[in-house]
Each structure stands twice: as structure tokens, then as C-alpha cells.
Coordinates of C-alpha atoms in Angstrom, one line a residue:
M29 CA 3.6 -0.1 -28.1
A30 CA 1.0 2.2 -26.1
N31 CA -0.5 4.8 -28.2
N32 CA -1.1 8.5 -26.9
W33 CA -4.7 9.8 -27.1
A34 CA -6.2 12.9 -26.2
I35 CA -9.8 14.5 -26.1
A36 CA -10.1 18.2 -25.3
I37 CA -13.4 19.8 -24.8
G38 CA -14.0 23.4 -24.1
I39 CA -17.2 25.0 -24.2
N40 CA -17.9 28.8 -24.3
Q41 CA -21.2 29.5 -25.9
Y42 CA -23.9 27.5 -23.8
H43 CA -27.6 27.5 -24.8
F44 CA -28.9 27.8 -21.1
F45 CA -25.9 28.9 -19.1
Q46 CA -24.0 32.2 -18.8
P47 CA -21.2 32.1 -21.6
L48 CA -17.7 31.4 -20.6
G49 CA -14.8 33.3 -21.8
C50 CA -11.7 31.0 -21.7
A51 CA -13.1 27.4 -21.9
Q52 CA -12.3 27.1 -25.5
A53 CA -9.0 28.4 -25.1
D54 CA -8.2 26.1 -22.4
A55 CA -8.9 23.0 -24.6
E56 CA -7.2 24.4 -27.7
A57 CA -4.0 25.4 -25.6
L58 CA -3.7 21.8 -24.0
K59 CA -4.2 20.1 -27.3
D60 CA -1.7 22.1 -29.0
F61 CA 0.9 21.6 -26.2
L62 CA 0.3 17.8 -26.5
V63 CA 0.9 17.9 -30.2
T64 CA 3.9 20.2 -30.4
E65 CA 5.9 19.4 -27.1
G66 CA 4.3 16.1 -25.6
G67 CA 4.9 14.0 -28.6
F68 CA 1.2 13.1 -29.4
L69 CA 0.1 12.6 -33.0
P70 CA -2.1 15.2 -34.2
Q71 CA -4.7 12.5 -35.4
K72 CA -4.9 11.1 -32.1
C73 CA -5.6 14.5 -30.2
L74 CA -9.3 15.3 -30.6
L75 CA -10.8 18.8 -30.1
L76 CA -14.3 19.4 -29.4
T77 CA -15.2 23.1 -29.0
D78 CA -17.8 25.6 -30.3
S79 CA -16.0 26.1 -33.5
S80 CA -13.5 22.9 -33.9
S81 CA -13.4 21.5 -37.4
P82 CA -15.4 18.2 -38.0
L83 CA -13.4 14.9 -38.0
G84 CA -14.3 13.7 -41.5
D85 CA -17.9 13.3 -41.4
R86 CA -18.3 13.5 -37.6
P87 CA -19.3 16.7 -36.2
T88 CA -17.1 17.8 -33.1
I89 CA -19.8 20.5 -31.5
P90 CA -19.6 19.2 -28.2
T91 CA -23.3 18.1 -27.7
K92 CA -24.0 15.2 -25.4
E93 CA -24.6 12.8 -28.3
N94 CA -21.2 13.7 -30.1
I95 CA -19.2 13.4 -27.0
L96 CA -20.8 10.0 -25.8
L97 CA -20.6 8.5 -29.4
L98 CA -17.0 9.6 -29.6
L99 CA -16.1 7.8 -26.3
E100 CA -18.1 4.7 -27.3
D101 CA -16.6 4.3 -30.8
L102 CA -12.9 4.9 -29.7
A103 CA -13.5 2.4 -26.8
A104 CA -14.8 0.0 -29.4
A105 CA -12.7 0.3 -32.4
C106 CA -9.2 2.3 -31.4
W107 CA -8.2 2.1 -27.8
Q108 CA -6.0 -0.8 -26.5
P109 CA -5.3 -1.8 -23.1
Q110 CA -2.5 0.3 -21.6
D111 CA -2.8 3.0 -24.3
R112 CA -2.4 6.5 -22.7
L113 CA -5.4 9.0 -22.6
W114 CA -5.6 12.6 -21.7
F115 CA -9.3 13.5 -21.1
F116 CA -9.8 17.3 -20.5
F117 CA -13.1 19.1 -20.0
S118 CA -13.4 22.9 -19.5
G119 CA -17.1 24.0 -19.1
Y120 CA -19.9 23.7 -16.5
G121 CA -20.6 21.0 -14.2
V122 CA -23.7 20.2 -12.4
N123 CA -24.6 17.9 -9.2
Y124 CA -28.1 16.8 -9.4
N125 CA -29.7 14.2 -6.8
G126 CA -26.2 13.4 -5.7
R127 CA -24.9 12.7 -9.2
D128 CA -22.0 14.8 -11.2
Y129 CA -22.9 15.7 -14.6
L130 CA -20.7 17.3 -17.3
M131 CA -22.9 20.0 -19.0
P132 CA -22.7 19.8 -23.1
V133 CA -23.3 22.7 -25.1
E134 CA -27.1 22.2 -24.9
G135 CA -27.0 21.3 -21.3
S136 CA -29.9 22.7 -19.3
P137 CA -30.1 23.2 -15.3
D138 CA -33.7 22.5 -15.6
Q139 CA -33.2 19.1 -17.3
V140 CA -30.0 18.0 -15.9
E141 CA -30.6 14.0 -16.3
E142 CA -31.9 14.5 -19.7
T143 CA -29.2 16.8 -21.1
G144 CA -26.2 16.2 -18.8
I145 CA -23.3 13.8 -19.3
E146 CA -23.0 11.6 -16.2
L147 CA -19.4 11.5 -15.1
R148 CA -20.0 7.8 -13.9
R149 CA -20.6 6.8 -17.6
V150 CA -17.3 8.3 -18.6
L151 CA -15.3 7.0 -16.0
E152 CA -16.8 3.6 -16.5
I153 CA -15.9 3.6 -20.3
L154 CA -12.2 4.4 -19.4
Q155 CA -11.9 1.8 -16.7
V156 CA -13.5 -0.8 -19.1
S157 CA -11.2 0.0 -21.7
A158 CA -8.3 -0.5 -19.2
L159 CA -6.4 2.7 -20.4
N160 CA -3.7 4.6 -18.5
A161 CA -6.0 7.6 -18.3
L162 CA -5.8 10.9 -16.7
V163 CA -9.1 13.0 -16.4
L164 CA -8.7 16.9 -16.1
L165 CA -11.8 18.5 -15.1
D166 CA -11.8 22.4 -15.0
I167 CA -15.4 22.5 -14.0
N168 CA -17.2 25.7 -13.4
R169 CA -20.3 26.0 -11.3
A170 CA -23.2 28.3 -12.3
F171 CA -23.8 31.0 -9.5
G172 CA -27.4 30.9 -8.2
T173 CA -28.0 27.4 -9.6
Q174 CA -29.2 25.1 -6.7
A175 CA -28.6 21.8 -8.8
S176 CA -24.9 22.7 -9.0
T177 CA -24.1 22.7 -5.1
F178 CA -21.1 20.7 -4.3
V179 CA -20.2 19.2 -7.7
G180 CA -17.3 17.0 -7.8
Q181 CA -17.7 15.1 -4.3
E182 CA -19.3 12.1 -6.4
T183 CA -16.6 12.4 -8.9
I184 CA -13.9 11.9 -6.3
E185 CA -15.3 8.9 -4.8
L186 CA -16.2 7.3 -8.2
A187 CA -12.4 7.9 -9.2
R188 CA -11.2 6.1 -6.2
L189 CA -13.5 3.4 -6.4
L190 CA -12.7 2.9 -10.2
K191 CA -9.1 3.8 -10.1
V192 CA -9.2 6.4 -12.7
P193 CA -6.5 9.0 -11.9
T194 CA -8.5 12.4 -11.9
I195 CA -7.6 16.1 -11.1
L196 CA -10.4 18.5 -10.2
S197 CA -9.8 22.2 -10.5
C198 CA -11.0 22.9 -7.0
Q199 CA -12.6 21.5 -4.0
P200 CA -16.3 20.6 -4.2
E201 CA -17.3 23.8 -2.1
Q202 CA -15.1 26.0 -4.0
F203 CA -15.7 27.7 -7.4
S204 CA -13.3 27.7 -10.5
H205 CA -12.4 31.1 -11.9
E206 CA -11.1 32.2 -15.2
S207 CA -9.1 35.3 -16.1
S208 CA -9.2 37.5 -19.2
D209 CA -5.6 38.7 -18.3
L210 CA -4.4 35.1 -18.4
G211 CA -6.7 34.0 -21.3
H212 CA -7.4 30.9 -19.3
G213 CA -9.2 29.5 -16.3
F214 CA -6.7 29.6 -13.3
F215 CA -6.5 25.8 -13.1
T216 CA -5.5 25.3 -16.9
A217 CA -3.2 28.2 -16.6
A218 CA -1.3 26.3 -13.7
L219 CA -1.6 23.0 -15.8
L220 CA 0.0 24.7 -18.8
E221 CA 2.8 26.1 -16.7
A222 CA 3.6 22.9 -14.9
L223 CA 3.7 21.0 -18.4
R224 CA 5.9 23.7 -20.0
S225 CA 8.3 23.7 -17.1
G226 CA 8.7 19.9 -17.1
N227 CA 6.9 19.3 -13.7
G228 CA 4.0 17.3 -15.5
S229 CA 5.9 14.0 -16.4
T230 CA 4.4 12.1 -13.4
L231 CA 1.1 12.6 -11.7
V232 CA 2.9 13.2 -8.2
D233 CA 4.9 16.0 -9.8
L234 CA 1.9 17.5 -11.3
E235 CA -0.2 17.3 -8.2
K236 CA 2.5 19.0 -6.1
Y237 CA 2.9 21.8 -8.6
L238 CA -0.8 22.5 -9.3
S239 CA -1.4 22.6 -5.5
I240 CA 0.9 25.4 -5.2
C241 CA 0.5 27.3 -8.4
T242 CA -3.3 27.4 -8.7
P243 CA -3.8 29.2 -5.2
E244 CA -0.8 31.5 -6.0
L245 CA -2.5 32.5 -9.3
C246 CA -5.8 33.1 -7.6
Q247 CA -4.0 35.3 -5.0
H248 CA -2.1 37.2 -7.5
H249 CA -5.5 38.0 -9.4
W250 CA -7.5 38.9 -6.4
R251 CA -9.8 35.9 -6.8
P252 CA -11.0 33.6 -4.2
T253 CA -8.7 30.7 -3.7
Q254 CA -8.9 27.2 -5.6
N255 CA -7.4 24.2 -4.3
P256 CA -7.0 21.4 -6.8
V257 CA -8.2 17.7 -5.9
T258 CA -6.1 14.9 -7.1
V259 CA -7.2 11.3 -7.0
A260 CA -4.5 8.8 -7.7
S261 CA -4.0 5.1 -6.7
K262 CA -0.2 5.0 -7.6
E263 CA 2.8 6.9 -9.0
Q264 CA 2.0 7.2 -12.8
V265 CA 4.0 8.5 -15.7
I266 CA 1.5 10.6 -17.7
L267 CA 3.6 12.5 -20.1
P268 CA 6.8 10.4 -21.0
Q269 CA 9.6 12.0 -23.0
L270 CA 8.5 10.8 -26.4
E271 CA 10.4 11.8 -29.8
V272 CA 8.2 14.1 -31.7
K273 CA 8.1 13.1 -35.5
T274 CA 8.4 15.9 -37.8
D275 CA 7.4 14.3 -41.0
W276 CA 3.9 12.9 -40.5
E277 CA 4.0 11.6 -44.1
D278 CA 6.4 8.8 -42.7
I279 CA 3.9 7.4 -40.2
S280 CA 1.8 4.3 -41.1
L281 CA -1.5 5.1 -39.6
L282 CA -5.0 4.8 -40.3
S283 CA -7.0 8.1 -39.8
L284 CA -9.7 8.3 -37.5
E285 CA -12.2 9.0 -40.2
E286 CA -11.3 5.6 -41.8
I287 CA -11.8 3.6 -38.4
L288 CA -14.8 5.2 -36.8
P289 CA -18.3 5.1 -38.2
P290 CA -19.8 8.5 -39.4
A291 CA -22.1 10.1 -36.8
I292 CA -25.0 12.5 -37.6
A293 CA -25.0 15.9 -35.8
D294 CA -28.1 17.6 -34.4
P295 CA -29.2 20.0 -37.0
Q296 CA -30.6 22.4 -34.3
V297 CA -27.1 22.5 -32.6
Q298 CA -25.2 23.0 -36.0
S299 CA -27.4 25.7 -37.0
S300 CA -27.2 27.6 -33.6
H301 CA -23.5 27.4 -33.8
A302 CA -23.2 28.6 -37.6
G303 CA -20.9 31.5 -37.9
K304 CA -19.8 31.8 -34.5
S305 CA -16.2 31.9 -33.8
G306 CA -15.0 30.3 -30.5
A307 CA -11.7 32.1 -30.4
V308 CA -11.2 34.3 -27.5
G309 CA -10.0 37.5 -28.7
G310 CA -8.8 40.9 -27.2
D311 CA -8.1 40.7 -23.5
H312 CA -9.0 37.0 -23.7
Q313 CA -5.6 36.2 -25.3
A314 CA -3.5 34.0 -23.1
T315 CA -0.6 35.6 -21.3
S316 CA 2.8 33.8 -21.9
L317 CA 4.1 32.3 -18.7
S318 CA 7.8 32.1 -18.6
S319 CA 8.6 28.7 -19.3
S320 CA 12.3 29.2 -20.6
S321 CA 13.5 30.1 -17.0
S322 CA 13.9 27.4 -14.6
P323 CA 10.7 26.6 -12.5
P324 CA 10.4 28.3 -9.3
T325 CA 11.5 26.7 -6.0
L326 CA 8.3 25.9 -4.0
H327 CA 7.9 24.2 -0.8
Y328 CA 4.8 21.9 -0.3
P329 CA 3.8 19.6 2.5
L330 CA 3.7 15.9 2.0
S331 CA 0.4 14.4 1.2
T332 CA -1.2 11.2 0.1
P333 CA -2.5 11.2 -3.5
G334 CA -6.2 11.9 -3.4
T335 CA -5.8 14.5 -0.5
P336 CA -5.8 18.2 -1.3
I337 CA -2.5 20.0 -0.5
S338 CA -2.6 23.3 1.3
P339 CA 0.3 25.5 0.4
I340 CA 2.7 26.5 3.2
S341 CA 5.6 29.1 3.3
T342 CA 5.6 29.5 -0.5
P343 CA 7.4 32.4 -2.1
P344 CA 5.1 34.7 -4.1
I345 CA 4.8 33.2 -7.4
A346 CA 4.4 36.7 -9.0
N347 CA 8.2 37.0 -8.4
N348 CA 8.9 33.9 -10.7
F349 CA 6.2 34.4 -13.4
Q350 CA 5.5 37.2 -15.6
Y351 CA 1.9 38.1 -15.8
K352 CA 0.1 40.5 -18.2
G353 CA -0.6 43.8 -16.3
T354 CA 2.0 43.2 -13.5
D355 CA 4.1 46.0 -14.2
N356 CA 1.1 48.5 -14.3
S357 CA -0.1 47.6 -10.9
P358 CA -1.1 50.7 -8.7
Y359 CA 1.4 51.9 -6.3
W360 CA -1.0 52.1 -3.5
Q361 CA -1.8 48.2 -3.9
M362 CA 2.1 47.4 -3.4
F363 CA 2.1 49.8 -0.4
L364 CA -0.9 48.1 1.1
L365 CA 0.6 44.5 0.7
W366 CA 3.8 45.8 2.3
G367 CA 2.1 47.5 5.2
A368 CA 0.0 44.4 5.8
T369 CA 3.1 42.0 5.5
T370 CA 4.8 44.1 8.1
M371 CA 2.0 44.3 10.7
L372 CA 1.6 40.3 10.3
L373 CA 5.4 40.1 11.1
L374 CA 5.0 42.4 14.2
C375 CA 2.0 40.3 15.3
L376 CA 3.8 37.0 15.0
I377 CA 6.9 38.2 16.9
S378 CA 4.6 39.5 19.7
V379 CA 2.8 36.3 19.7
V380 CA 6.1 34.4 20.1
L381 CA 7.4 36.6 22.8
F382 CA 4.4 36.5 24.8
G383 CA 4.3 32.8 24.5
N384 CA 7.8 32.3 25.8
K385 CA 7.1 34.7 28.5
A386 CA 3.9 33.0 29.7
G387 CA 5.5 29.5 29.3
L388 CA 2.9 28.4 26.9
R389 CA 3.7 25.1 24.7
V390 CA 1.3 25.3 21.7
Q391 CA 2.1 22.4 19.1
E392 CA 0.8 22.4 15.5
I393 CA -0.8 19.2 14.4
P394 CA 0.2 18.1 10.8
A395 CA -2.5 16.9 8.5
S396 CA -3.3 13.1 8.8
P397 CA -1.9 11.2 5.6
K398 CA -5.4 9.4 5.7
T399 CA -7.7 12.5 5.8
T400 CA -10.5 12.3 3.4
T401 CA -11.3 15.3 1.3
S402 CA -15.1 15.0 2.2
E403 CA -14.2 15.7 5.8
I404 CA -11.5 18.5 5.4
K405 CA -12.7 21.8 6.4
L406 CA -10.3 24.3 4.7
D407 CA -11.5 27.6 6.2
K408 CA -11.5 26.4 9.6
P409 CA -8.1 26.4 11.6
L410 CA -7.0 23.7 13.9
P411 CA -5.3 25.4 16.9
V412 CA -4.6 22.7 19.3
A413 CA -3.0 22.8 22.5
K414 CA -0.7 20.0 23.4
F415 CA -2.8 18.7 26.1
A416 CA -5.2 19.9 28.7
P417 CA -4.0 21.6 32.0
L418 CA -3.2 19.8 35.0
Q419 CA -6.0 21.2 37.0
N420 CA -8.4 20.0 34.3
R421 CA -7.2 16.4 34.6
Q422 CA -7.9 13.5 36.7
S423 CA -5.2 11.8 38.6
T424 CA -3.9 8.2 37.5
S425 CA -5.6 6.5 40.4
E426 CA -8.7 8.3 39.8
L427 CA -8.7 7.4 36.1
Q428 CA -8.2 3.6 37.0
A429 CA -11.0 3.6 39.4
S430 CA -13.4 5.6 37.3
S431 CA -15.9 3.6 34.9
E432 CA -15.9 3.8 31.1
A433 CA -18.3 6.5 31.0
P434 CA -16.4 9.1 32.7
Q435 CA -13.2 8.0 30.7
Q436 CA -15.3 8.5 27.6
N437 CA -16.6 12.1 28.8
Q438 CA -13.1 13.1 29.3
A439 CA -11.8 12.0 26.0
L440 CA -14.9 14.1 24.4
L441 CA -13.8 17.0 26.7
D442 CA -10.3 16.8 25.2
L443 CA -11.6 16.9 21.9
E444 CA -13.5 19.9 22.7
K445 CA -10.4 21.6 24.1
M446 CA -8.6 21.0 20.7
S447 CA -11.5 22.2 18.6
L448 CA -12.2 19.0 17.1
K449 CA -15.5 17.0 16.4
P450 CA -16.5 13.6 17.6
N451 CA -18.4 12.8 14.5
Q452 CA -15.4 13.5 12.1
A453 CA -13.2 10.6 11.5
S454 CA -10.4 12.9 10.3
D455 CA -10.7 15.0 13.5
L456 CA -10.4 11.8 15.7
G457 CA -7.4 10.9 13.7
L458 CA -5.7 14.2 14.3
A459 CA -6.4 13.8 18.1
I460 CA -4.9 10.3 17.9
A461 CA -1.8 11.7 16.3
T462 CA -1.6 14.3 19.0
A463 CA -1.9 12.1 22.0
G464 CA 0.6 9.6 20.4
R465 CA 3.3 12.1 20.7
V466 CA 3.1 11.8 24.5
K467 CA 6.0 9.7 25.4
P468 CA 6.0 7.0 28.3
G469 CA 7.0 8.6 31.5
E470 CA 5.7 12.0 30.5
P471 CA 2.8 13.7 32.2
F472 CA -0.7 12.4 31.2
Y473 CA 0.8 9.5 29.3
K474 CA -1.9 7.1 30.6
Q475 CA -4.7 9.3 30.0
A476 CA -3.3 10.0 26.5
Q477 CA -3.5 6.0 25.7
E478 CA -6.9 5.9 27.2
D479 CA -8.0 8.7 25.0
I480 CA -6.6 6.9 22.0
K481 CA -8.5 3.9 22.7
I482 CA -11.8 5.7 23.0
W483 CA -11.2 7.6 19.9
S484 CA -10.1 4.6 18.0
R485 CA -13.3 2.9 19.0
M486 CA -15.3 5.9 18.0
I487 CA -13.7 5.9 14.7
L488 CA -14.5 2.3 13.9
D489 CA -18.1 2.9 14.9
L490 CA -18.3 5.8 12.5
A491 CA -16.8 3.6 9.8
Q492 CA -19.5 0.6 10.6
V493 CA -22.3 3.2 10.3
R494 CA -21.1 4.5 7.0
A495 CA -20.8 1.1 5.7
K496 CA -24.2 0.1 6.6
Q497 CA -25.5 3.1 4.9
G498 CA -23.5 2.0 1.5
Q499 CA -20.8 4.7 1.9
Y500 CA -18.0 2.0 1.6
E501 CA -15.6 4.7 0.5
N502 CA -16.0 6.8 3.4
A503 CA -16.0 3.7 5.6
I504 CA -12.8 2.5 4.4
A505 CA -11.1 5.9 4.7
A506 CA -12.3 6.3 8.2
A507 CA -11.0 2.6 9.3
Q508 CA -7.6 3.3 7.9
L509 CA -7.2 6.1 10.4
I510 CA -6.6 3.4 13.0
R511 CA -3.2 2.7 13.7
Q512 CA -1.3 -0.5 13.6
E513 CA -0.3 -0.5 17.2
D514 CA -3.9 0.1 18.4
A515 CA -5.7 -2.7 20.0
L516 CA -8.7 -2.5 17.4
Y517 CA -6.3 -2.5 14.4
P518 CA -7.0 -6.3 13.7
K519 CA -10.8 -5.8 13.9
A520 CA -10.5 -2.6 11.5
Q521 CA -8.4 -4.6 9.0
A522 CA -11.0 -7.3 9.0
S523 CA -13.7 -4.8 8.2
L524 CA -11.6 -3.2 5.7
N525 CA -11.3 -6.5 3.6
Q526 CA -15.0 -6.9 3.9
W527 CA -15.9 -3.5 2.9
R528 CA -13.4 -3.7 -0.1
L529 CA -15.0 -6.8 -1.3
E530 CA -18.6 -5.2 -0.7
T531 CA -17.5 -2.4 -2.6
K532 CA -16.3 -4.5 -5.8
K533 CA -19.8 -6.2 -5.6
Y534 CA -21.6 -3.0 -5.4
M535 CA -19.8 -1.4 -8.3
S536 CA -20.4 -4.5 -10.3
N537 CA -24.0 -4.7 -9.5
E538 CA -24.5 -1.0 -10.2
T539 CA -23.0 -1.6 -13.8
L540 CA -25.4 -4.3 -14.3
L541 CA -28.2 -2.2 -13.3
D542 CA -26.9 0.6 -15.6
A543 CA -26.9 -2.1 -18.4
A544 CA -30.6 -2.8 -17.4
N545 CA -31.8 0.6 -17.6
A546 CA -30.0 1.1 -20.9
L547 CA -32.4 -1.3 -22.3
I548 CA -35.4 0.6 -21.6
Q549 CA -37.3 2.4 -24.4
P550 CA -40.1 4.5 -22.8
G551 CA -43.5 3.3 -23.9
Q552 CA -42.3 0.0 -25.0
A553 CA -43.6 -2.6 -22.5
F554 CA -41.2 -5.4 -23.4
T555 CA -38.2 -3.5 -22.9
Y556 CA -39.1 -2.8 -19.3
N557 CA -39.6 -6.6 -19.0
R558 CA -35.9 -7.3 -20.3
A559 CA -34.6 -4.8 -17.9
I560 CA -36.3 -6.7 -15.0
I561 CA -34.8 -9.8 -16.0
V562 CA -31.2 -8.1 -16.1
A563 CA -31.9 -6.6 -12.6
K564 CA -32.9 -10.0 -11.2
K565 CA -29.4 -10.9 -11.5
V566 CA -28.3 -9.0 -8.5
P567 CA -28.0 -11.6 -5.8
P568 CA -30.3 -10.8 -2.8
D569 CA -27.3 -11.0 -0.1
E570 CA -25.1 -8.4 -2.1
P571 CA -25.0 -4.8 -2.0
G572 CA -27.2 -3.1 -4.4
F573 CA -30.0 -5.6 -4.1
D574 CA -32.3 -3.0 -2.4
N575 CA -31.7 -0.6 -5.4
A576 CA -32.4 -3.4 -8.0
Q577 CA -35.8 -4.4 -6.1
K578 CA -36.8 -0.5 -6.1
L579 CA -36.0 -0.4 -9.9
I580 CA -37.8 -3.9 -10.5
N581 CA -40.9 -2.4 -8.8
Q582 CA -40.7 0.7 -10.7
W583 CA -40.4 -1.0 -14.2
S584 CA -43.3 -3.2 -13.4
Q585 CA -45.5 -0.3 -12.5
N586 CA -44.4 1.2 -16.0
I587 CA -45.4 -2.1 -17.7
L588 CA -48.8 -1.9 -15.9
D589 CA -49.3 1.8 -16.9
V590 CA -48.7 0.8 -20.5
S591 CA -51.2 -1.9 -20.3
T592 CA -53.9 0.4 -18.7
R593 CA -53.4 3.0 -21.5
R594 CA -54.1 0.3 -24.3
A595 CA -57.3 -0.9 -22.2
A596 CA -58.5 2.6 -22.1
Q597 CA -58.1 2.8 -26.2
G598 CA -60.1 -0.6 -26.4
E599 CA -57.1 -2.6 -27.1
F600 CA -58.0 -5.2 -24.6
K601 CA -56.1 -8.2 -26.0
A602 CA -53.0 -6.0 -26.2
A603 CA -53.6 -4.6 -22.8
I604 CA -53.8 -8.3 -21.4
E605 CA -50.7 -9.4 -23.2
T606 CA -48.9 -6.5 -21.7
A607 CA -50.2 -6.6 -18.1
A608 CA -48.9 -10.5 -18.4
L609 CA -45.2 -9.2 -18.5
V610 CA -45.6 -7.8 -15.1
P611 CA -43.4 -10.3 -13.0
E612 CA -44.7 -12.2 -9.8
G613 CA -43.6 -11.0 -6.6
T614 CA -43.8 -7.2 -7.6
N615 CA -45.7 -4.6 -6.1
A616 CA -47.6 -4.2 -9.3
Y617 CA -48.2 -7.9 -9.9
K618 CA -51.7 -8.3 -7.8
Q619 CA -53.0 -5.2 -9.6
A620 CA -52.0 -6.5 -12.9
Q621 CA -53.6 -9.8 -12.4
E622 CA -56.8 -8.2 -11.4
A623 CA -56.8 -6.0 -14.5
I624 CA -56.3 -9.0 -16.7
Q625 CA -59.4 -10.7 -15.2
K626 CA -61.6 -7.7 -15.8
W627 CA -60.3 -7.0 -19.4
Q628 CA -60.9 -10.7 -20.3
K629 CA -64.5 -10.4 -19.6
K630 CA -64.7 -7.6 -22.0

């Protein structure tokens, strides 16, 4: 029988970041719900906050060491394949050199690699454990911190590659916000309401609910919009209706204190948190969202899991939920909203009447189900005319007589008229979907089909360029936009199969290099040599080989540096033995051999 686990991390009092107000309350509220209403055992719901109680001899202060040791110990001693796990983090996140990091309590924006927790490592632990996991990340970005730009993009790509269902609180280019009125971050408040109203039993239901509720909460509290991002490979039951046992004494279960080895906390971190209370008081207390009434009727567009959903035509969520302070809203705000709504309706009516009078036919393009989050421009509307006017078109005979270059120019001109970009695969996919609506016998059908051929070829070219750059996930997402009825579809499918295979090899080789890097102890030459032996296992014809060679040369130079320092101290015998560890074929090998000959004379 599968077990249910939860790890809830919430950090308010950072050492080097501005304190947060609701992160600890977020983690505590989710943990309490899973225990009281979700059927999770208290012994298997672990809380790591500024003031959480120790787990036996193990400290639960959310330091980097405590979090990683807990994950590794649970993976080694407790988790079984197909166990369910909710991993929740509320706190700061940083992107540094293209990699995403969760920042523990001692995390520093000036030492991200040393103090941060690489999200790749967390997701790999969950994947290797074969868990039915759900990762929930309410990540805050520090304003004015250059390193934290666009945090989340790598996480989205990793979650897809490793097939670990993941929900981020907002798009990479957006900010997560919290509210003292709610006592929670907007994402977590929406998450809790979804669970309480019964909309969180499956990942699809939860995604749909969050995509509507989170932006509505932001709008209601006059904050910039957050659009959560969900990455999922399949329909997944994440919160089954379990029978909650009321007598825990009857449960035969070893406590985690008996299973997990004790861990030693950082005394500096412990002393810095002594006497601090992580509870959010005063106006930080959570406002009770109405869960007893039936959930609001919300309308949402269809989407593919992993693609953010933009809300459309949704009734105001404030009419269905009760928020703290709603009844005390100033009358001028309500009057302003009423006036703005009236003016908007009048403008829409005028546009419709004018459009009918002028005989214009404007058609909206729905979002392509294959669009990737990295290519969506949420702040850019896509007003698209059905097709170009007749006077701007060539006749059928002219098109047939023209060369391929003018046809491509015409296709690019059509893209420009639709406000779409030729270097964005998703834009090309939207253009193809639009042209595909032109039926045989209708005006411009042949031109539309010619455009589709050219746009499909442009998509495949973009995909091949991305694959050569090692961006396999983006290459696959682009090639999937080519339709089955297109002539390039067989070629695209062959490329997709090849890239999927290369993706698996790339991930396998990256894991191998991570294992090699973990062997290194700075200043110990033999550990660099051991890492080089592991890195040499990456085959020359597989993706990741160039990275392996780069690391091998770097570690060889480190060995040479150690030997040089020993020679400078007069330890020539030790220096010679160390330099001999530099492998042949590396950039440092010739210099190491020359140094050995020089030191042997001494």
C-alpha cells in the first residue's frame, strides 16, 4: 500500500534577504490541512520553519544541510516506489548562471552556489526514488537582485525532462506576492481554497482552479497578476479520499526518529534563531476563505498540462469568497470600478457596431495546445486579421510562376500582418492554425497552403538549431507544432524520436558528471583524479561529452595547482606524485610532465 508523505518548508527570517511575512504560515497551513483533512499521518508530514519542533534529535531549522540530509535519508530509509509525496517550499528562489536554486535560511545572494539548494538535485532525488511526487514552489524573487532574474525557467524544463509534476506560483518573468490580509501568499491561499473546496484531488483539477483563483486574488487585492505554471506528464491523482484514523495509538508505525539517523545542526544557525517566534501575528493571520459553500462556477480555456492558462470570462471571485476587509472597501473604489466597467462595455459595443458597418471580419486565434511557456508573451496581445486584403495578395497564377524566395517573403509578410514573429515557434504555430482554417474553394486557399509549408519548414529549422545547441526540450516542443497532415511531419517525427533519445542520454550523462563532482574535496588531488575517471565514462558521441571534457581539463589543472603548491613548500616528492595524477590528453598534461622533470632534478 502506498504511503503518503509531505515536506513543508516555509522561511520568514532570512539572514541575507529581506524577511518574508507569510512563508511560515503557508507551510504550517498546508501541513495542517494534509493531516486534518487529507488523511496524511502526522508522523509523515514534516515541517521545516524558523520555529518548528525538532524531529527527535534532528533539527528542523531549514538550513541547506538539514533539508538535503532529510531528503537523502528519507530516500534511503523510508520512501518506497509509488509512495505519494507533497514537497512544498515557500521562500526565496534565485537563478544563477542559468540554474535555479531554493534559498535556505542562511542563503546569500552573493554566494548562491555555496549556500543555495540546486533544484536539479531535489528533482533528481525525487525521480530516482520513483515517487508519485508533487512539487509546489511558492518562490519569491528578491527585488533588485540581479541573480534572481527569471527564476523558474530551468525548473520548468527539468520537471518536464524528469517527469516530476511541478507547480510554480508564477511565470518566470513574474513575481510572487503575499498579503497580510490573507495571512498567506496569493498562490498558497488559492491552493488551500482549492483543496478545501474539493478541487485538488487530481492535478488537472488543481491546475484549472489555481489558474483562475490566483490571478483573481491578485486583482482583488490590487497586486500585479500571478499566473501559476503547471508541469505534468499525465492525469494524476494527488489527494485520494483517504479514511482518516482518529486513534493514532492503533497504528503500527515506526517513528521517523527510529528510522532516520540523527543529524547535527549548525550551532550558528541554531543560536541565531533562539527565541524567535515564526508565527505570523496581528494582521498576518490567515483570513478564512469560505469552504463550506459550493465552489464558484469558473470558466477556463482548455490547455495542455505544463502550459499556463489565461483566465477568460470569469465571474469576479470576490462575489464567491469572503475576504478580510472586503466590507470596508471605500465607496469611491466601487464607483470607480463600476464606471470603468460601464465605459468598457460601451467601447466594446461601439467596436462591434463599427466592425459590422465596415464589413470587417476579425477572428481570434486560440492558444496552440503545443505552445511552450518559454515562448509565451503574456503581456502582448495577438490581434490577428483572418487573412491579408486582396490588393496585397498575388494571384494564383503569379504565385505558381514565382520562385521560392518571393513565396517566403510573402509568408513573412503575412506573419508581420498578424503581429507574429518568425523566430518564435509558437507564433509560427498560431499562424499555421489560422491558415488551416481557410477551406478549399475559399479565397487565398492556395496561398494559405503555401504559407503553411513555409512556416512548417521554419519551425523545423528552429527546432534543429535548438537541438544543436543542446536545448532538446525546446527543440521537441517546437517540432511538435508540425501537424500530422503537413509534408514535413514524418521528418519532424524522426527528429523527435532522435532528440528524445539524446535527451535521455544527456540526462544520464549529466547525472554521471554530478556524481563525479560530488567526489571532489578541494585541495585533495586524488579526489580530482577519481572524478576524472568517472567523467571519462561519458561516451564521445553522446550529448554532454563536451561538458565532460571541460570538467576533466579543469580538474586536471586543479591537480597541477596542488602539486605546484607542494613544490613551492619544498615537498618535491609529494609534488611529483601529485603531478603524475594529471591524465594524458588533458590541457595540463604537458605542463605537468615538464614540472615533474624539473622537480626530479631537485
